[in-house]
Amino acid sequence: MPASIPASFFLFRAVRHFWPWILVVAALGSAAAVVAGRYTPPVYRSEAILLMQQYPGAPDARQAGGRLKDMLMASERLSKVLEDARLFTHLRTGQERVEEMRKKTVFRAHPGATFSISVLANTPEQAQQATRDLADGLIEDDGRLRGLEAQRNRIFLQGEKKRLQAEVKNREDELQAFLREHPEVALQPEIELVTTDDGTRALEQELERLRQAQDRSSGLGGLDSDSAASAARQRAEMELSRARLELSEKRDLLTEAHPDVILARQRLDRAEDAYKRSMAAESASRKAALTAATSPNAESERLAKQIDTLESKLASARTGGRGNARGRRNKELAPLQVQYQSLRHITEDVRERLSRLEEQQFQAEMLEKMQTGEGIGLLTILDPAYRPAAPEVNRGLRVAMAGIGASVVLGAFVAFLRALISDKVRDRRDVEWLAGASVLAVIPKGGTRG
């Protein structure tokens, strides 16, 4: 007999001699598996699609997915659905039923601000009812919570609006009180023009007197040879006055860096240059007329020199004097101007904040109406829960197939054990394996004689 018998011997021996055991065990197990599969209920799946409305002020759908899932999987909501649909009644405790319901419920967020809710149940009716109840309850609770949030937001914005309105009134009263106390701050551009005009009026009157004296001394009082030059000077003077007035108005409303102020300042510079040129042209024209009409004498030369000197002073006063007057005036009013600009900027800032808050309040009121209005909630049903026509998973077939396979394996294992523990020699192969030598001859079994 060999020292050790290989396992293949017992395997072949089990197949040759104990195959009925394999058939019996496999048949019994398969029958039991078929019966179990027949009574195993199938699994049906129903699904509902929800759509989140997108409009100004609405939350982002990508961020709302996590919150909606937590609301859907709440124990209180699942317990209510379990009672209404009578799901998982075979489980003992309510917590076990809730945990099983969480396993059978799937919530997914999809692109395009849509969400899906699906439930697995043993019957089509249960799957449809559970999915429908979950979707309706989620929409109802989401609308209720958003309505409360919008209401709290509206109340907060109303309080902020009242506070800002009171602050705007206080700032405006403070600004008005400052202007009543220091009206020269608001009237600074007009004061600059008056100062400039008062400084040049005396020079203009003296210049006109000297010109009349020059005309009388030369006998040319009726000549109008320089009328064109005088008209040009008057037009330039009017343009200069308009440019000054325009710049003063712009500075009263805008800052120095504003494009309109820069353009007005450039126009003033051009007007000043044109006025200087017109003054020079008028003086040259008058001198030429005097030279051509009569020979110069001592009196006319003296008047001409005085006129030239006075015209130079007048031109300097009209062009440079304005800047000097403004500089002196600005220096005197600099502290008040700083305080005035600060008060005005603070008042404008509070007004702007109030305007933005009013826009936010309007959006919040519209959002509250849309969220609390009937049939116009933020979350709506795009595709309602349907009644499944076929099972999602045929568990009975799976149970039957698994049972048949397990029965065959179990039968083979039982036959192998029988071959292992049996010491009965059944044929020459058993003898050869056990003896470790070849069999020379086999004596047939004797029969009985009758």
Short mmCIF file of C-alpha atoms in Angstrom, two decimals:
data_model
loop_
_atom_site.label_atom_id
_atom_site.label_comp_id
_atom_site.label_asym_id
_atom_site.label_seq_id
_atom_site.Cartn_x
_atom_site.Cartn_y
_atom_site.Cartn_z
CA MET A 1 0.00 0.00 0.00
CA PRO A 2 1.45 3.39 -0.88
CA ALA A 3 2.55 5.65 1.95
CA SER A 4 0.05 8.35 0.94
CA ILE A 5 -3.01 8.30 -1.28
CA PRO A 6 -3.47 11.40 -3.47
CA ALA A 7 -6.69 13.39 -3.28
CA SER A 8 -7.33 12.78 -6.98
CA PHE A 9 -7.94 9.11 -6.11
CA PHE A 10 -10.80 9.97 -3.79
CA LEU A 11 -12.16 12.49 -6.27
CA PHE A 12 -12.30 9.98 -9.09
CA ARG A 13 -13.63 7.37 -6.68
CA ALA A 14 -16.43 9.74 -5.61
CA VAL A 15 -17.41 10.36 -9.23
CA ARG A 16 -17.30 6.65 -10.13
CA HIS A 17 -18.99 5.14 -7.12
CA PHE A 18 -20.89 7.93 -5.30
CA TRP A 19 -22.40 9.96 -8.15
CA PRO A 20 -25.95 9.18 -6.94
CA TRP A 21 -25.18 11.28 -3.86
CA ILE A 22 -24.31 14.21 -6.13
CA LEU A 23 -27.59 13.87 -8.00
CA VAL A 24 -29.70 13.54 -4.87
CA VAL A 25 -28.17 16.51 -3.04
CA ALA A 26 -28.20 18.69 -6.18
CA ALA A 27 -31.83 17.79 -6.91
CA LEU A 28 -33.00 18.50 -3.39
CA GLY A 29 -31.03 21.75 -3.19
CA SER A 30 -32.22 22.93 -6.60
CA ALA A 31 -35.81 22.24 -5.67
CA ALA A 32 -35.41 24.22 -2.49
CA ALA A 33 -33.72 27.08 -4.39
CA VAL A 34 -36.51 27.22 -6.97
CA VAL A 35 -39.12 27.35 -4.23
CA ALA A 36 -37.19 30.07 -2.40
CA GLY A 37 -36.79 32.06 -5.60
CA ARG A 38 -40.46 31.67 -6.39
CA TYR A 39 -41.44 33.24 -3.08
CA THR A 40 -38.73 35.91 -3.08
CA PRO A 41 -40.43 39.24 -3.92
CA PRO A 42 -38.96 41.28 -6.80
CA VAL A 43 -37.60 44.81 -6.38
CA TYR A 44 -39.29 47.71 -8.18
CA ARG A 45 -37.82 51.17 -8.62
CA SER A 46 -39.68 54.45 -9.12
CA GLU A 47 -38.08 57.83 -9.79
CA ALA A 48 -39.09 61.51 -9.70
CA ILE A 49 -37.19 64.44 -11.28
CA LEU A 50 -37.16 67.84 -9.54
CA LEU A 51 -36.19 71.18 -11.09
CA MET A 52 -34.81 74.17 -9.21
CA GLN A 53 -35.96 77.48 -10.67
CA GLN A 54 -33.17 79.91 -11.60
CA TYR A 55 -33.85 83.63 -11.28
CA PRO A 56 -32.11 86.65 -9.67
CA GLY A 57 -31.62 86.09 -5.96
CA ALA A 58 -32.17 82.30 -6.15
CA PRO A 59 -29.52 80.07 -4.50
CA ASP A 60 -27.02 78.15 -6.56
CA ALA A 61 -28.32 74.69 -7.48
CA ARG A 62 -24.86 73.14 -7.10
CA GLN A 63 -24.66 74.28 -3.50
CA ALA A 64 -28.25 73.36 -2.69
CA GLY A 65 -27.81 69.66 -3.52
CA GLY A 66 -26.19 68.73 -0.19
CA ARG A 67 -28.82 70.57 1.84
CA LEU A 68 -31.68 68.94 -0.08
CA LYS A 69 -30.17 65.48 0.42
CA ASP A 70 -29.89 66.02 4.18
CA MET A 71 -33.50 67.20 4.29
CA LEU A 72 -34.63 64.16 2.28
CA MET A 73 -32.82 61.63 4.47
CA ALA A 74 -34.11 63.06 7.76
CA SER A 75 -35.45 60.36 10.09
CA GLU A 76 -38.76 62.14 10.67
CA ARG A 77 -39.51 62.36 6.96
CA LEU A 78 -38.54 58.73 6.28
CA SER A 79 -40.63 57.49 9.21
CA LYS A 80 -43.70 59.26 7.87
CA VAL A 81 -43.18 57.78 4.39
CA LEU A 82 -42.67 54.30 5.88
CA GLU A 83 -45.98 54.52 7.73
CA ASP A 84 -47.91 55.78 4.72
CA ALA A 85 -46.46 53.27 2.23
CA ARG A 86 -46.22 50.38 4.75
CA LEU A 87 -42.67 49.52 3.77
CA PHE A 88 -40.35 46.98 5.45
CA THR A 89 -42.96 45.83 7.93
CA HIS A 90 -40.98 42.63 8.51
CA LEU A 91 -38.40 44.59 10.50
CA ARG A 92 -39.01 44.93 14.21
CA THR A 93 -37.93 48.41 15.29
CA GLY A 94 -38.60 51.74 13.67
CA GLN A 95 -34.91 52.60 13.54
CA GLU A 96 -34.19 49.44 11.54
CA ARG A 97 -36.91 50.40 9.08
CA VAL A 98 -35.48 53.92 8.75
CA GLU A 99 -31.97 52.55 8.10
CA GLU A 100 -33.34 50.16 5.49
CA MET A 101 -35.26 53.02 3.88
CA ARG A 102 -32.06 55.07 3.66
CA LYS A 103 -30.38 52.19 1.85
CA LYS A 104 -33.24 51.92 -0.64
CA THR A 105 -33.47 55.69 -1.32
CA VAL A 106 -31.10 57.38 -3.78
CA PHE A 107 -30.77 61.16 -4.29
CA ARG A 108 -28.66 62.53 -7.15
CA ALA A 109 -27.88 66.04 -8.41
CA HIS A 110 -27.64 66.44 -12.19
CA PRO A 111 -26.43 69.25 -14.46
CA GLY A 112 -29.02 71.84 -15.37
CA ALA A 113 -30.30 72.38 -11.80
CA THR A 114 -32.22 69.08 -11.72
CA PHE A 115 -32.37 66.42 -8.98
CA SER A 116 -33.63 62.83 -8.97
CA ILE A 117 -35.21 60.80 -6.16
CA SER A 118 -35.55 57.03 -6.56
CA VAL A 119 -36.87 54.38 -4.14
CA LEU A 120 -36.66 50.56 -4.26
CA ALA A 121 -39.68 48.64 -2.93
CA ASN A 122 -41.26 45.20 -3.16
CA THR A 123 -44.34 46.31 -5.12
CA PRO A 124 -44.87 48.92 -7.86
CA GLU A 125 -47.47 50.70 -5.76
CA GLN A 126 -45.15 51.03 -2.78
CA ALA A 127 -42.29 52.30 -4.92
CA GLN A 128 -44.48 54.92 -6.60
CA GLN A 129 -46.13 56.10 -3.38
CA ALA A 130 -42.86 56.33 -1.45
CA THR A 131 -41.15 58.29 -4.23
CA ARG A 132 -44.11 60.63 -4.63
CA ASP A 133 -44.35 61.28 -0.89
CA LEU A 134 -40.64 61.98 -0.61
CA ALA A 135 -40.70 64.45 -3.53
CA ASP A 136 -43.82 66.27 -2.30
CA GLY A 137 -42.53 66.47 1.25
CA LEU A 138 -39.14 67.77 0.13
CA ILE A 139 -40.75 70.51 -1.99
CA GLU A 140 -43.08 71.50 0.83
CA ASP A 141 -40.36 71.69 3.47
CA ASP A 142 -37.94 73.48 1.16
CA GLY A 143 -40.55 76.11 0.31
CA ARG A 144 -41.46 76.55 3.96
CA LEU A 145 -37.84 76.99 5.05
CA ARG A 146 -37.08 79.39 2.22
CA GLY A 147 -40.19 81.38 3.05
CA LEU A 148 -39.00 81.74 6.64
CA GLU A 149 -35.53 82.77 5.44
CA ALA A 150 -37.00 85.34 3.07
CA GLN A 151 -39.24 86.70 5.81
CA ARG A 152 -36.33 87.07 8.22
CA ASN A 153 -34.27 88.69 5.48
CA ARG A 154 -37.08 91.13 4.69
CA ILE A 155 -37.45 92.11 8.34
CA PHE A 156 -33.70 92.64 8.63
CA LEU A 157 -33.62 94.78 5.48
CA GLN A 158 -36.54 96.86 6.71
CA GLY A 159 -34.69 97.60 9.94
CA GLU A 160 -31.52 98.48 8.04
CA LYS A 161 -33.50 100.75 5.72
CA LYS A 162 -34.99 102.68 8.63
CA ARG A 163 -31.56 103.05 10.19
CA LEU A 164 -30.00 104.28 6.94
CA GLN A 165 -32.88 106.68 6.30
CA ALA A 166 -32.32 108.20 9.73
CA GLU A 167 -28.59 108.38 9.06
CA VAL A 168 -29.17 110.09 5.69
CA LYS A 169 -31.43 112.66 7.34
CA ASN A 170 -28.86 113.34 10.04
CA ARG A 171 -26.08 113.72 7.49
CA GLU A 172 -28.16 116.05 5.32
CA ASP A 173 -29.12 118.16 8.33
CA GLU A 174 -25.48 118.36 9.34
CA LEU A 175 -24.47 119.42 5.82
CA GLN A 176 -27.22 122.02 5.63
CA ALA A 177 -26.25 123.43 9.01
CA PHE A 178 -22.64 123.72 7.86
CA LEU A 179 -23.69 125.54 4.67
CA ARG A 180 -25.88 127.93 6.64
CA GLU A 181 -22.94 128.72 8.87
CA HIS A 182 -20.41 128.96 6.00
CA PRO A 183 -22.29 129.87 2.79
CA GLU A 184 -19.10 131.15 1.13
CA VAL A 185 -17.90 127.55 0.77
CA ALA A 186 -20.71 126.67 -1.64
CA LEU A 187 -20.43 130.06 -3.43
CA GLN A 188 -16.66 130.01 -3.87
CA PRO A 189 -16.67 130.02 -7.73
CA GLU A 190 -18.98 133.06 -7.82
CA ILE A 191 -16.83 134.85 -5.25
CA GLU A 192 -13.75 134.26 -7.39
CA LEU A 193 -15.43 135.86 -10.42
CA VAL A 194 -16.57 138.90 -8.46
CA THR A 195 -13.09 139.38 -7.05
CA THR A 196 -11.56 139.25 -10.49
CA ASP A 197 -14.12 141.64 -11.99
CA ASP A 198 -13.67 144.19 -9.19
CA GLY A 199 -9.90 144.17 -9.71
CA THR A 200 -10.08 144.83 -13.44
CA ARG A 201 -13.02 147.26 -13.60
CA ALA A 202 -10.90 150.26 -12.50
CA LEU A 203 -8.21 149.46 -15.07
CA GLU A 204 -10.79 149.22 -17.83
CA GLN A 205 -12.33 152.58 -16.91
CA GLU A 206 -8.92 154.25 -16.83
CA LEU A 207 -7.99 152.71 -20.17
CA GLU A 208 -11.21 153.97 -21.76
CA ARG A 209 -10.56 157.48 -20.39
CA LEU A 210 -7.03 157.55 -21.82
CA ARG A 211 -8.26 156.37 -25.23
CA GLN A 212 -10.86 159.11 -25.34
CA ALA A 213 -8.23 161.69 -24.37
CA GLN A 214 -5.93 160.35 -27.07
CA ASP A 215 -8.68 160.65 -29.66
CA ARG A 216 -9.48 164.21 -28.62
CA SER A 217 -5.83 165.27 -28.66
CA SER A 218 -5.28 163.82 -32.12
CA GLY A 219 -8.63 164.97 -33.55
CA LEU A 220 -9.59 161.41 -34.49
CA GLY A 221 -12.61 161.04 -32.24
CA GLY A 222 -14.79 160.12 -35.17
CA LEU A 223 -12.41 157.70 -36.84
CA ASP A 224 -13.28 154.01 -36.73
CA SER A 225 -10.12 152.60 -38.26
CA ASP A 226 -9.65 150.24 -35.31
CA SER A 227 -13.31 149.17 -35.10
CA ALA A 228 -12.53 145.66 -36.35
CA ALA A 229 -9.78 145.18 -33.77
CA SER A 230 -12.06 146.49 -31.01
CA ALA A 231 -14.85 144.12 -32.05
CA ALA A 232 -12.42 141.20 -32.00
CA ARG A 233 -11.25 142.20 -28.54
CA GLN A 234 -14.84 142.36 -27.29
CA ARG A 235 -15.62 138.92 -28.68
CA ALA A 236 -12.48 137.51 -27.07
CA GLU A 237 -13.45 139.14 -23.79
CA MET A 238 -16.94 137.58 -23.94
CA GLU A 239 -15.47 134.16 -24.72
CA LEU A 240 -13.10 134.55 -21.78
CA SER A 241 -16.00 135.37 -19.44
CA ARG A 242 -18.03 132.38 -20.66
CA ALA A 243 -15.05 130.05 -20.25
CA ARG A 244 -14.52 131.28 -16.69
CA LEU A 245 -18.17 130.80 -15.83
CA GLU A 246 -18.27 127.30 -17.33
CA LEU A 247 -15.15 126.24 -15.42
CA SER A 248 -16.62 127.60 -12.19
CA GLU A 249 -19.84 125.63 -12.70
CA LYS A 250 -17.94 122.42 -13.48
CA ARG A 251 -15.75 122.80 -10.41
CA ASP A 252 -18.78 123.28 -8.23
CA LEU A 253 -20.21 119.90 -9.30
CA LEU A 254 -17.16 117.82 -10.23
CA THR A 255 -13.60 117.20 -9.08
CA GLU A 256 -10.46 118.61 -10.69
CA ALA A 257 -9.64 115.22 -12.23
CA HIS A 258 -12.98 114.91 -14.03
CA PRO A 259 -12.73 115.03 -17.86
CA ASP A 260 -15.31 117.83 -18.11
CA VAL A 261 -13.31 120.02 -15.73
CA ILE A 262 -10.12 119.34 -17.67
CA LEU A 263 -11.80 120.32 -20.96
CA ALA A 264 -13.26 123.48 -19.40
CA ARG A 265 -9.83 124.43 -18.10
CA GLN A 266 -8.33 123.92 -21.55
CA ARG A 267 -11.04 126.10 -23.11
CA LEU A 268 -10.26 128.81 -20.54
CA ASP A 269 -6.57 128.70 -21.45
CA ARG A 270 -7.39 129.08 -25.13
CA ALA A 271 -9.76 131.97 -24.36
CA GLU A 272 -7.05 133.74 -22.35
CA ASP A 273 -4.56 133.35 -25.20
CA ALA A 274 -7.12 134.68 -27.68
CA TYR A 275 -7.83 137.67 -25.44
CA LYS A 276 -4.13 138.51 -25.19
CA ARG A 277 -3.79 138.36 -28.96
CA SER A 278 -6.87 140.54 -29.47
CA MET A 279 -5.53 143.15 -27.04
CA ALA A 280 -2.21 143.24 -28.83
CA ALA A 281 -3.92 143.47 -32.23
CA GLU A 282 -6.15 146.32 -31.08
CA SER A 283 -3.21 148.27 -29.68
CA ALA A 284 -1.21 147.80 -32.87
CA SER A 285 -4.17 148.86 -35.00
CA ARG A 286 -4.73 152.00 -32.95
CA LYS A 287 -1.05 152.95 -33.13
CA ALA A 288 -1.00 152.45 -36.88
CA ALA A 289 -4.09 154.60 -37.31
CA LEU A 290 -2.61 157.39 -35.21
CA THR A 291 0.68 157.30 -37.10
CA ALA A 292 -0.99 157.41 -40.48
CA ALA A 293 -3.43 160.20 -39.60
CA THR A 294 -1.19 162.74 -37.94
CA SER A 295 2.36 163.29 -36.95
CA PRO A 296 3.08 162.31 -33.40
CA ASN A 297 3.43 164.99 -30.80
CA ALA A 298 4.55 164.92 -27.17
CA GLU A 299 1.02 164.61 -25.73
CA SER A 300 -0.05 161.76 -27.99
CA GLU A 301 3.18 159.90 -27.35
CA ARG A 302 2.66 160.22 -23.60
CA LEU A 303 -0.91 158.98 -23.88
CA ALA A 304 0.18 156.12 -26.10
CA LYS A 305 2.78 155.02 -23.57
CA GLN A 306 0.23 155.21 -20.77
CA ILE A 307 -2.25 153.24 -22.85
CA ASP A 308 0.35 150.55 -23.57
CA THR A 309 1.27 150.30 -19.92
CA LEU A 310 -2.35 150.17 -18.84
CA GLU A 311 -3.25 147.56 -21.46
CA SER A 312 -0.41 145.37 -20.24
CA LYS A 313 -1.61 145.68 -16.66
CA LEU A 314 -5.18 144.96 -17.69
CA ALA A 315 -4.19 141.87 -19.66
CA SER A 316 -2.09 140.65 -16.75
CA ALA A 317 -4.94 141.29 -14.33
CA ARG A 318 -7.46 139.41 -16.49
CA THR A 319 -5.22 136.42 -17.11
CA GLY A 320 -2.96 136.10 -14.12
CA GLY A 321 -5.00 137.94 -11.56
CA ARG A 322 -7.71 135.30 -11.64
CA GLY A 323 -5.30 132.60 -10.55
CA ASN A 324 -3.87 134.79 -7.80
CA ALA A 325 -7.33 135.65 -6.53
CA ARG A 326 -8.32 131.98 -6.61
CA GLY A 327 -5.15 131.01 -4.78
CA ARG A 328 -5.73 133.56 -2.04
CA ARG A 329 -9.36 132.59 -1.77
CA ASN A 330 -8.60 128.86 -1.70
CA LYS A 331 -5.99 129.41 0.97
CA GLU A 332 -8.51 131.23 3.13
CA LEU A 333 -11.25 128.64 2.58
CA ALA A 334 -9.06 125.51 2.52
CA PRO A 335 -10.01 124.22 6.00
CA LEU A 336 -13.70 124.86 5.38
CA GLN A 337 -13.49 123.26 1.94
CA VAL A 338 -11.96 120.11 3.45
CA GLN A 339 -14.74 119.89 6.01
CA TYR A 340 -17.40 120.61 3.41
CA GLN A 341 -16.09 117.95 0.99
CA SER A 342 -15.87 115.43 3.82
CA LEU A 343 -19.47 116.05 4.87
CA ARG A 344 -20.68 115.90 1.29
CA HIS A 345 -18.83 112.65 0.55
CA ILE A 346 -20.14 111.03 3.72
CA THR A 347 -23.69 112.08 2.83
CA GLU A 348 -23.35 110.75 -0.72
CA ASP A 349 -21.92 107.47 0.59
CA VAL A 350 -24.86 106.98 2.95
CA ARG A 351 -27.30 107.78 0.14
CA GLU A 352 -25.62 105.24 -2.11
CA ARG A 353 -25.78 102.59 0.61
CA LEU A 354 -29.46 103.34 1.08
CA SER A 355 -30.05 103.02 -2.66
CA ARG A 356 -28.31 99.62 -2.77
CA LEU A 357 -30.26 98.48 0.26
CA GLU A 358 -33.55 99.47 -1.38
CA GLU A 359 -32.60 97.36 -4.42
CA GLN A 360 -31.80 94.40 -2.16
CA GLN A 361 -35.09 94.88 -0.34
CA PHE A 362 -36.99 94.90 -3.62
CA GLN A 363 -35.29 91.68 -4.74
CA ALA A 364 -35.96 90.08 -1.34
CA GLU A 365 -39.66 90.97 -1.53
CA MET A 366 -39.94 89.57 -5.05
CA LEU A 367 -38.12 86.40 -3.98
CA GLU A 368 -40.43 86.01 -0.99
CA LYS A 369 -43.50 86.35 -3.20
CA MET A 370 -42.15 83.78 -5.64
CA GLN A 371 -41.26 81.32 -2.88
CA THR A 372 -44.47 81.68 -0.90
CA GLY A 373 -46.84 82.00 -3.85
CA GLU A 374 -49.00 79.04 -4.71
CA GLY A 375 -47.57 76.91 -7.51
CA ILE A 376 -44.50 79.07 -8.08
CA GLY A 377 -42.04 77.62 -5.58
CA LEU A 378 -38.32 77.45 -6.06
CA LEU A 379 -38.36 73.64 -6.34
CA THR A 380 -40.88 72.03 -8.70
CA ILE A 381 -41.57 68.53 -10.05
CA LEU A 382 -40.32 68.15 -13.59
CA ASP A 383 -41.18 64.44 -13.96
CA PRO A 384 -43.52 62.90 -11.33
CA ALA A 385 -43.02 59.48 -9.78
CA TYR A 386 -44.15 56.71 -12.11
CA ARG A 387 -45.48 53.23 -11.47
CA PRO A 388 -42.84 50.72 -12.64
CA ALA A 389 -44.07 48.09 -15.08
CA ALA A 390 -41.19 45.63 -14.61
CA PRO A 391 -38.99 44.83 -11.63
CA GLU A 392 -35.68 46.57 -11.37
CA VAL A 393 -34.00 43.42 -10.03
CA ASN A 394 -35.45 39.86 -10.39
CA ARG A 395 -34.24 38.54 -7.09
CA GLY A 396 -36.19 35.26 -7.40
CA LEU A 397 -34.20 34.19 -10.46
CA ARG A 398 -30.97 35.14 -8.77
CA VAL A 399 -31.87 33.14 -5.67
CA ALA A 400 -32.81 30.08 -7.77
CA MET A 401 -29.62 30.16 -9.83
CA ALA A 402 -27.46 30.64 -6.77
CA GLY A 403 -29.25 27.79 -4.97
CA ILE A 404 -28.83 25.38 -7.88
CA GLY A 405 -25.12 26.12 -8.12
CA ALA A 406 -24.66 25.72 -4.39
CA SER A 407 -26.57 22.42 -4.46
CA VAL A 408 -24.29 20.96 -7.12
CA VAL A 409 -21.21 21.99 -5.19
CA LEU A 410 -22.67 20.58 -1.98
CA GLY A 411 -23.49 17.26 -3.67
CA ALA A 412 -19.94 16.95 -5.01
CA PHE A 413 -18.56 17.68 -1.57
CA VAL A 414 -20.78 15.02 0.07
CA ALA A 415 -19.69 12.45 -2.52
CA PHE A 416 -16.05 13.32 -1.92
CA LEU A 417 -16.49 12.80 1.83
CA ARG A 418 -18.17 9.45 1.25
CA ALA A 419 -15.28 8.36 -0.95
CA LEU A 420 -12.82 9.52 1.68
CA ILE A 421 -14.32 7.66 4.65
CA SER A 422 -15.37 4.49 2.80
CA ASP A 423 -12.83 1.56 3.03
CA LYS A 424 -14.71 -0.79 0.77
CA VAL A 425 -12.82 -2.09 -2.29
CA ARG A 426 -15.11 -1.91 -5.26
CA ASP A 427 -12.98 -2.63 -8.36
CA ARG A 428 -9.42 -3.35 -9.54
CA ARG A 429 -8.55 0.34 -9.61
CA ASP A 430 -9.16 0.52 -5.88
CA VAL A 431 -6.86 -2.47 -5.42
CA GLU A 432 -4.12 -0.96 -7.57
CA TRP A 433 -4.30 2.38 -5.69
CA LEU A 434 -4.36 0.69 -2.29
CA ALA A 435 -1.77 -2.05 -3.02
CA GLY A 436 0.51 0.09 -5.08
CA ALA A 437 0.91 -2.68 -7.68
CA SER A 438 -0.80 -3.91 -10.78
CA VAL A 439 -3.55 -6.51 -10.53
CA LEU A 440 -2.66 -9.75 -12.36
CA ALA A 441 -6.13 -11.24 -12.62
CA VAL A 442 -9.67 -10.64 -11.44
CA ILE A 443 -11.77 -13.58 -10.25
CA PRO A 444 -15.36 -12.91 -11.18
CA LYS A 445 -18.01 -13.09 -8.55
CA GLY A 446 -19.57 -16.50 -8.36
CA GLY A 447 -23.21 -16.89 -9.06
CA THR A 448 -25.76 -19.20 -7.34
CA ARG A 449 -27.01 -22.36 -8.99
CA GLY A 450 -30.61 -23.20 -8.97
#
